[in-house]
XYZ file of N, CA and C in Angstrom:
609
model
N 20.946 12.562 -8.490
C 20.035 13.755 -8.676
C 18.496 13.077 -8.628
N 18.182 11.721 -8.973
C 17.055 10.945 -9.230
C 16.624 11.063 -7.493
N 17.258 10.626 -6.657
C 16.936 10.423 -5.389
C 16.435 11.942 -4.753
N 16.816 13.014 -4.772
C 16.791 14.186 -4.365
C 16.055 15.242 -5.152
N 15.614 14.732 -6.298
C 14.979 15.776 -7.040
C 13.873 15.172 -7.970
N 14.370 14.153 -9.192
C 13.614 13.440 -10.072
C 12.630 12.517 -9.431
N 12.892 11.938 -8.568
C 11.943 10.927 -7.995
C 10.464 11.698 -7.469
N 10.579 12.890 -6.910
C 9.598 13.559 -6.545
C 9.035 14.213 -7.695
N 9.688 14.682 -8.576
C 9.194 15.433 -9.749
C 8.244 14.082 -10.509
N 8.550 13.288 -10.685
C 8.059 12.019 -11.445
C 6.714 11.697 -10.590
N 6.830 11.589 -9.187
C 5.632 11.502 -8.557
C 4.562 12.502 -8.614
N 5.093 13.702 -8.966
C 3.893 14.801 -8.782
C 3.330 14.710 -10.338
N 4.308 14.377 -11.264
C 3.766 14.604 -12.844
C 2.710 13.232 -12.929
N 3.089 12.179 -12.385
C 2.386 10.972 -12.939
C 1.134 11.146 -12.058
N 0.831 11.766 -10.659
C -0.403 11.959 -9.715
C -1.198 12.897 -10.664
N -0.486 14.165 -10.924
C -1.358 14.885 -11.800
C -2.098 14.355 -13.245
N -1.422 13.561 -13.812
C -1.783 12.846 -15.232
C -2.875 11.976 -14.777
N -2.531 10.957 -13.603
C -3.780 10.091 -13.232
C -4.817 10.965 -13.092
N -4.925 11.971 -12.055
C -6.074 12.603 -11.884
C -6.601 13.161 -13.043
N -5.880 13.668 -14.054
C -6.515 14.537 -15.185
C -7.048 13.408 -16.099
N -6.518 12.575 -16.546
C -6.833 11.358 -17.426
C -7.619 10.476 -17.121
N -7.571 10.098 -15.852
C -8.553 8.865 -15.153
C -9.570 9.267 -14.117
N -9.786 10.688 -14.275
C -10.996 11.008 -13.318
C -12.262 10.086 -13.227
N -12.329 9.651 -14.440
C -13.639 8.863 -14.649
C -13.502 7.543 -13.921
N -12.458 7.058 -13.894
C -12.392 5.781 -13.441
C -12.490 5.897 -11.696
N -11.843 7.063 -11.306
C -12.251 7.225 -9.624
C -13.718 7.637 -9.426
N -14.592 8.128 -10.295
C -16.052 8.555 -10.297
C -16.498 7.063 -10.424
N -16.374 6.086 -11.380
C -17.129 4.901 -11.609
C -16.997 4.231 -10.364
N -15.679 3.929 -9.915
C -15.284 2.834 -8.571
C -15.866 3.745 -7.253
N -15.672 5.034 -7.264
C -16.455 5.601 -6.278
C -18.089 5.391 -6.048
N -18.629 5.465 -7.174
C -20.311 5.509 -7.403
C -20.409 3.717 -7.097
N -19.574 2.762 -7.631
C -19.804 1.348 -7.246
C -19.637 1.089 -5.465
N -18.636 1.882 -4.923
C -18.491 1.609 -3.572
C -19.460 2.203 -3.038
N -20.269 3.343 -3.309
C -21.435 3.784 -2.696
C -22.584 2.999 -2.866
N -22.613 2.304 -3.987
C -23.867 1.705 -4.254
C -23.820 0.034 -3.518
N -22.695 -0.569 -3.705
C -22.415 -1.879 -3.093
C -21.976 -1.986 -1.677
N -21.320 -0.898 -0.978
C -20.895 -0.862 0.242
C -21.290 0.152 1.080
N -21.787 1.079 0.718
C -22.231 2.121 1.418
C -21.265 3.442 1.626
N -21.836 4.220 2.468
C -20.628 5.224 3.091
C -20.033 4.485 4.143
N -18.667 5.301 4.515
C -17.896 6.182 3.548
C -17.343 5.466 2.353
N -17.201 6.421 1.198
C -16.609 5.775 0.071
C -15.240 5.490 0.255
N -14.555 6.307 0.890
C -13.063 6.105 1.300
C -12.814 5.537 2.779
N -11.715 4.711 2.779
C -11.295 4.038 3.941
C -10.140 5.002 4.469
N -10.101 5.470 5.653
C -9.026 6.424 6.195
C -8.312 5.675 7.516
N -6.881 5.722 7.126
C -6.478 4.918 8.414
C -4.955 5.843 8.536
N -4.422 5.972 9.873
C -3.290 6.806 10.211
C -2.237 5.580 9.865
N -1.189 6.019 9.335
C 0.148 5.105 8.722
C 1.473 5.983 9.025
N 2.339 5.273 9.427
C 3.741 6.124 9.476
C 4.538 6.278 8.313
N 4.899 7.690 7.933
C 5.739 8.004 6.722
C 7.343 7.983 6.918
N 7.792 8.878 6.212
C 9.113 9.300 6.245
C 9.305 9.399 7.737
N 10.509 9.165 8.090
C 10.980 9.512 9.632
C 9.880 9.103 10.629
N 8.790 8.328 10.340
C 7.895 7.742 11.079
C 6.804 8.598 11.497
N 6.945 9.716 10.569
C 5.801 10.739 10.794
C 4.467 10.466 10.369
N 3.554 10.324 11.262
C 2.242 9.991 10.894
C 1.544 10.797 9.750
N 0.631 9.910 8.970
C -0.022 10.830 7.811
C -1.214 10.062 8.009
N -2.552 10.552 7.236
C -3.888 9.710 6.753
C -3.691 9.139 5.466
N -3.801 8.082 5.336
C -3.814 7.272 4.090
C -5.324 7.126 3.486
N -5.339 7.259 2.079
C -6.836 6.968 1.491
C -6.937 5.926 0.728
N -7.741 5.132 0.573
C -7.971 4.022 -0.020
C -9.637 3.924 -0.272
N -10.059 3.278 -1.335
C -11.288 3.088 -1.613
C -11.732 1.870 -0.632
N -12.749 2.115 0.094
C -13.378 1.288 0.873
C -13.667 -0.117 0.091
N -13.066 -1.315 0.849
C -13.551 -2.597 0.151
C -14.280 -3.625 1.114
N -14.519 -2.908 2.256
C -15.322 -4.058 3.463
C -16.473 -3.795 3.795
N -17.346 -4.320 4.563
C -18.469 -3.742 4.999
C -18.545 -3.421 6.455
N -19.553 -2.696 7.141
C -19.384 -2.799 8.610
C -20.226 -3.573 9.286
N -20.370 -5.140 8.747
C -20.999 -5.975 9.396
C -20.899 -6.350 10.668
N -21.971 -6.523 11.753
C -21.518 -6.963 12.875
C -22.334 -8.107 13.647
N -21.948 -8.735 14.714
C -22.350 -10.052 15.355
C -23.760 -9.464 15.950
N -24.467 -10.386 16.708
C -25.349 -10.026 17.448
C -25.304 -9.113 18.586
N -23.926 -9.178 18.906
C -23.539 -8.153 20.162
C -23.073 -6.742 19.801
N -22.983 -6.735 18.316
C -22.591 -5.434 17.900
C -21.156 -5.127 17.530
N -20.440 -6.481 17.701
C -19.070 -6.449 17.182
C -18.728 -6.775 16.000
N -17.756 -5.870 15.309
C -17.609 -6.381 13.966
C -16.954 -7.745 13.704
N -17.722 -8.052 12.506
C -17.435 -9.445 12.077
C -15.637 -9.486 11.622
N -15.348 -10.727 11.392
C -13.776 -11.099 11.003
C -13.888 -10.263 9.873
N -12.423 -9.867 9.054
C -12.198 -9.271 7.841
C -12.962 -10.231 6.860
N -12.617 -11.743 7.084
C -12.976 -12.309 5.742
C -14.650 -12.407 5.736
N -15.260 -12.154 6.907
C -16.796 -12.109 6.765
C -17.275 -10.757 6.323
N -16.439 -9.997 6.206
C -16.761 -8.281 5.986
C -16.290 -7.976 4.433
N -15.703 -8.983 3.974
C -14.914 -8.792 2.818
C -15.583 -9.463 1.611
N -16.838 -8.767 0.834
C -17.739 -9.416 -0.204
C -16.881 -9.325 -1.603
N -17.555 -10.105 -2.293
C -16.883 -10.326 -3.708
C -16.364 -9.098 -4.435
N -17.354 -7.940 -4.238
C -16.857 -6.761 -4.749
C -15.466 -6.232 -4.156
N -15.600 -6.236 -2.759
C -14.272 -5.791 -1.943
C -13.277 -6.604 -2.729
N -12.964 -7.931 -2.714
C -12.278 -8.691 -3.031
C -11.670 -8.491 -4.496
N -12.791 -7.846 -5.483
C -12.375 -7.310 -6.915
C -11.631 -6.164 -6.576
N -11.707 -5.389 -6.222
C -10.935 -3.936 -5.787
C -9.693 -4.509 -5.346
N -9.474 -5.322 -4.446
C -8.329 -5.682 -3.887
C -7.266 -6.383 -5.077
N -7.798 -7.226 -5.575
C -7.291 -8.122 -6.670
C -6.758 -7.326 -7.980
N -7.666 -6.279 -7.963
C -7.501 -5.291 -9.308
C -6.559 -4.141 -8.606
N -6.320 -4.122 -7.330
C -5.601 -2.962 -6.741
C -6.421 -1.561 -6.974
N -7.704 -1.617 -7.276
C -8.266 -0.188 -7.555
C -8.520 0.242 -6.411
N -8.453 -0.169 -5.527
C -8.950 0.365 -3.925
C -7.596 0.996 -3.443
N -6.480 1.156 -4.388
C -5.275 2.054 -4.157
C -5.381 3.187 -4.724
N -6.419 3.177 -5.613
C -5.932 4.811 -6.120
C -6.171 5.832 -5.766
N -6.814 6.358 -4.574
C -6.756 7.317 -3.752
C -5.342 7.466 -3.227
N -4.727 6.815 -2.963
C -3.273 6.810 -2.611
C -2.489 8.036 -3.345
N -2.869 7.893 -4.504
C -2.470 8.906 -5.343
C -2.682 10.288 -4.822
N -3.509 10.787 -4.056
C -3.466 11.935 -3.394
C -2.525 12.166 -2.218
N -2.250 11.027 -1.715
C -1.128 11.234 -0.626
C 0.078 11.161 -1.295
N 0.440 10.919 -2.564
C 1.662 11.031 -3.328
C 1.645 12.573 -3.743
N 0.532 13.040 -4.292
C 0.497 14.589 -4.735
C 0.863 15.246 -3.479
N 0.621 14.959 -2.282
C 0.943 15.836 -1.120
C 2.161 15.591 -0.717
N 2.876 14.443 -1.010
C 4.130 14.161 -0.745
C 4.306 13.368 0.510
N 3.067 12.865 0.962
C 3.304 11.807 1.949
C 3.802 10.365 1.783
N 3.550 9.999 0.626
C 3.904 8.825 -0.304
C 4.415 9.224 -1.496
N 4.990 7.982 -2.032
C 5.766 8.025 -3.390
C 4.984 6.636 -4.311
N 5.293 6.924 -5.464
C 4.815 5.727 -6.471
C 5.305 4.363 -5.806
N 6.542 4.466 -5.816
C 7.417 3.227 -5.387
C 8.074 3.336 -3.802
N 8.114 2.670 -3.164
C 8.593 2.599 -1.597
C 8.217 1.521 -1.022
N 8.896 1.399 0.380
C 8.367 0.363 1.236
C 6.704 0.927 1.789
N 5.801 -0.263 1.570
C 4.317 0.079 1.941
C 4.268 0.461 3.212
N 3.373 1.588 3.289
C 3.122 2.025 4.956
C 2.237 0.911 5.501
N 2.917 0.370 6.840
C 2.105 -0.393 7.546
C 1.432 0.139 8.786
N 1.096 -0.404 9.760
C 0.054 0.030 10.692
C 1.033 0.707 11.820
N 0.558 1.900 12.517
C 1.052 2.832 13.390
C 1.849 1.759 14.586
N 0.635 0.845 14.907
C 0.954 0.116 16.177
C 2.433 -0.747 15.860
N 2.991 -1.275 14.709
C 4.200 -1.847 14.521
C 5.027 -1.037 14.988
N 5.408 0.480 14.926
C 6.479 1.379 15.030
C 7.289 0.837 16.359
N 6.837 0.521 17.532
C 7.427 -0.053 18.570
C 7.860 -1.309 18.618
N 7.560 -2.195 17.377
C 7.815 -3.527 17.274
C 9.505 -3.772 16.326
N 9.411 -2.757 15.890
C 10.868 -2.738 14.761
C 12.119 -2.655 15.420
N 12.914 -3.575 14.843
C 14.446 -3.495 15.594
C 15.010 -2.429 14.582
N 16.236 -2.056 14.964
C 17.062 -1.027 14.034
C 16.911 -1.003 12.601
N 17.157 -2.372 12.500
C 17.280 -2.581 11.012
C 16.019 -2.640 10.197
N 14.739 -2.993 10.772
C 13.627 -2.909 10.228
C 12.848 -1.424 10.216
N 13.371 -0.633 11.441
C 13.086 0.777 11.521
C 13.794 1.486 10.218
N 14.784 1.225 9.622
C 15.167 1.779 8.432
C 14.234 1.925 7.242
N 13.338 1.127 6.978
C 11.875 1.263 6.090
C 11.625 2.937 6.046
N 11.690 3.722 7.291
C 11.031 5.093 7.303
C 12.004 5.813 6.859
N 13.242 5.574 6.115
C 14.120 6.608 6.195
C 13.856 7.485 4.611
N 12.832 6.767 3.963
C 12.589 7.433 2.727
C 10.701 7.478 2.998
N 10.105 8.010 1.764
C 8.701 7.890 1.830
C 8.116 6.368 1.333
N 6.985 6.131 2.054
C 6.311 4.970 1.700
C 5.817 5.134 0.279
N 5.643 3.921 -0.034
C 4.982 3.892 -1.706
C 3.664 3.118 -1.960
N 3.151 3.443 -3.121
C 1.729 2.616 -3.307
C 2.202 1.265 -3.501
N 3.379 0.933 -4.379
C 4.032 -0.315 -4.433
C 5.603 -0.525 -3.977
N 6.050 -1.492 -3.961
C 7.363 -1.431 -3.651
C 8.290 -2.825 -4.279
N 9.461 -2.764 -3.823
C 10.270 -4.174 -4.028
C 9.816 -5.523 -3.461
N 9.176 -5.077 -2.412
C 8.858 -6.244 -1.487
C 7.259 -6.920 -2.277
N 6.489 -5.852 -2.620
C 5.222 -6.107 -3.182
C 5.352 -7.094 -4.810
N 6.378 -6.620 -5.189
C 6.746 -7.261 -6.342
C 7.582 -8.574 -6.518
N 7.861 -9.063 -5.211
C 8.934 -10.178 -4.717
C 8.006 -10.939 -3.991
N 6.379 -10.960 -4.121
C 5.907 -12.006 -3.061
C 4.677 -11.239 -2.583
N 4.599 -9.975 -2.488
C 3.353 -8.927 -2.124
C 3.086 -9.621 -0.534
N 2.020 -9.881 -0.300
C 1.469 -10.428 1.040
C 1.861 -12.261 1.214
N 2.344 -12.719 0.177
C 2.588 -13.958 0.321
C 3.974 -14.422 0.714
N 5.063 -13.515 1.320
C 6.121 -13.964 1.914
C 6.141 -13.320 3.234
N 7.179 -13.862 4.299
C 7.206 -13.572 5.780
C 7.392 -12.145 5.788
N 7.271 -11.812 6.988
C 7.550 -10.433 7.455
C 9.035 -10.147 7.474
N 10.121 -11.261 7.558
C 11.444 -11.045 7.817
C 11.832 -10.739 5.901
N 11.357 -11.542 5.165
C 11.759 -11.221 3.777
C 11.246 -9.843 3.454
N 9.934 -9.320 3.771
C 9.716 -8.044 3.574
C 10.545 -7.004 3.802
N 10.947 -7.159 5.300
C 11.865 -6.048 5.593
C 13.192 -5.995 4.885
N 13.701 -7.288 4.882
C 14.923 -7.317 3.845
C 14.822 -6.850 2.632
N 13.762 -6.962 1.782
C 13.778 -6.129 0.573
C 13.239 -5.061 0.715
N 12.561 -4.438 1.683
C 12.440 -2.944 2.030
C 13.861 -2.295 2.262
N 14.409 -2.880 2.890
C 15.817 -2.171 3.210
C 16.924 -2.161 1.966
N 16.623 -3.317 1.208
C 17.683 -3.734 0.061
C 17.234 -2.450 -0.767
N 15.824 -2.318 -1.152
C 15.294 -0.974 -1.983
C 15.995 0.272 -1.347
N 15.674 0.263 -0.184
C 16.412 1.706 0.294
C 18.111 1.829 -0.161
N 18.607 0.916 -0.019
C 19.938 1.050 -0.155
C 20.355 1.035 -1.723
N 19.593 0.893 -2.810
C 19.718 0.662 -4.082
C 18.889 1.399 -5.073
N 17.922 2.013 -4.738
C 16.799 2.622 -5.597
C 17.334 3.534 -6.702
N 16.985 3.403 -7.761
C 17.306 4.561 -8.689
C 16.109 4.474 -9.877
N 16.137 4.972 -10.707
C 15.224 5.434 -11.800
C 14.872 4.219 -12.509
N 15.648 3.601 -13.024
C 15.430 2.048 -13.671
C 14.962 1.097 -12.678
N 15.450 0.858 -11.475
C 14.769 0.188 -10.655
C 13.312 0.467 -10.278
N 12.996 1.543 -10.144
C 11.705 2.060 -10.060
C 10.625 1.850 -11.400
N 11.412 2.084 -12.438
C 10.583 1.654 -13.497
C 10.280 0.230 -13.478
N 11.002 -0.679 -13.357
C 11.137 -1.897 -13.214
C 9.823 -2.568 -12.208
N 9.964 -1.891 -11.158
C 8.973 -2.250 -9.997
C 7.504 -1.724 -10.466
N 7.596 -0.607 -11.276
C 6.253 -0.159 -11.617
C 5.653 -1.353 -12.730
N 6.335 -1.818 -13.651
C 5.920 -2.752 -14.634
C 5.800 -3.926 -14.175
N 6.645 -4.671 -13.151
C 6.466 -5.802 -12.507
C 5.089 -5.657 -11.417
N 4.564 -4.560 -11.122
C 3.531 -4.473 -10.195
C 2.205 -4.421 -11.261
N 2.297 -3.867 -12.495
C 1.115 -3.994 -13.423
C 0.964 -5.780 -13.574
N 2.218 -6.392 -13.871
C 2.277 -7.723 -14.228
C 1.479 -8.494 -12.977
N 1.819 -8.149 -11.745
C 1.388 -8.965 -10.545
C -0.219 -8.648 -10.622
N -0.758 -7.662 -10.823
C -2.211 -7.166 -10.810
C -2.803 -7.936 -11.782
N -2.262 -8.082 -13.155
C -2.904 -8.835 -14.148
C -2.907 -10.226 -13.878
N -2.018 -10.698 -13.026
C -2.044 -12.187 -12.974
C -2.482 -12.615 -11.543
N -2.850 -11.416 -10.663
C -3.433 -11.568 -9.315
C -2.685 -12.400 -8.539
N -1.290 -12.224 -8.768
C -0.165 -12.781 -7.642
C -0.070 -12.322 -6.196
N 0.143 -13.020 -5.241
C 0.515 -12.436 -3.975
C -0.422 -11.791 -3.329
N -1.576 -11.916 -3.572
C -2.593 -10.930 -3.043
C -2.810 -11.308 -1.686
N -2.810 -12.339 -1.104
C -2.879 -12.839 0.177
C -2.250 -14.177 0.780
N -1.932 -14.100 1.992
C -1.422 -15.283 2.315
C -2.414 -16.533 2.731
N -2.058 -17.580 2.444
C -3.209 -18.784 2.673
C -3.759 -18.548 3.993
N -5.242 -18.683 3.798
C -5.727 -18.533 5.156
C -6.008 -17.241 6.007
N -5.578 -16.221 4.955
C -5.901 -14.871 5.542
C -6.314 -13.996 4.361
N -7.087 -12.795 4.575
C -7.656 -11.997 3.712
C -6.422 -11.303 3.036
N -5.658 -10.705 3.899
C -4.435 -10.050 3.109
C -3.156 -10.899 3.824
N -2.587 -10.544 4.974
C -1.378 -11.157 5.616
C -1.475 -10.997 7.178
N -0.915 -11.805 7.752
C -0.961 -11.961 9.179
C -0.516 -10.535 10.010
N -0.693 -10.168 11.037
C -0.076 -9.121 11.513
C 1.450 -9.080 12.146
N 2.205 -8.239 12.234
C 3.462 -8.082 12.437
C 3.449 -8.173 14.065
N 4.033 -9.210 14.498
C 4.142 -9.219 16.269
C 4.997 -8.848 17.049
N 6.163 -8.343 16.074
C 7.515 -8.230 16.642
C 8.543 -9.360 16.597
N 9.966 -8.992 16.874
C 11.041 -10.147 16.884
C 10.818 -10.925 18.116
N 11.401 -12.331 17.854
C 11.351 -13.036 19.020
C 12.788 -12.512 20.008
N 12.651 -12.742 21.064
C 13.616 -12.371 21.823
C 14.553 -13.728 22.281
N 15.720 -13.528 22.203
C 16.698 -14.509 22.574
C 16.995 -14.746 24.054
């Protein structure tokens, strides 16, 4: 029953409560992004959702558009200022994803939506991560977030899909708050977030 009705009901209810009670947080963060990073306030990017269907994911912008002398964008590390790092370490940049949750494109808990370019690189096991809606947070996020290997991320994603229930989702939400508070697993060593998934080794 939870999988087919209550999970979606909780997603809608939680999103509406967040927008109603914490609209002022969205307003403050939006104004700060506008002041410190400029326009646009929101970062929009296409991501694959349930069954691989492409949707537009929204986040607060955390990087600048700084370029080199030839007009090429600088590296992620060079374009991520202290304010952007603060948004990411506190996960405040993720707040607009609640709109995706309300629209039914995402859930509060599920496998994180990755890049569209990864779709053709998955094997059959890894592609199972698209059997359900992606989440703002997930089992892989509370078990290492960006500081674990791709193989482990995929295994944790599928483990969640095979066993998720109400109590597990509540556990993941509480563990997420703990991770954010302790600032654990935000990035891999020597990377702003994580390395790109380049596919599987061919034997």
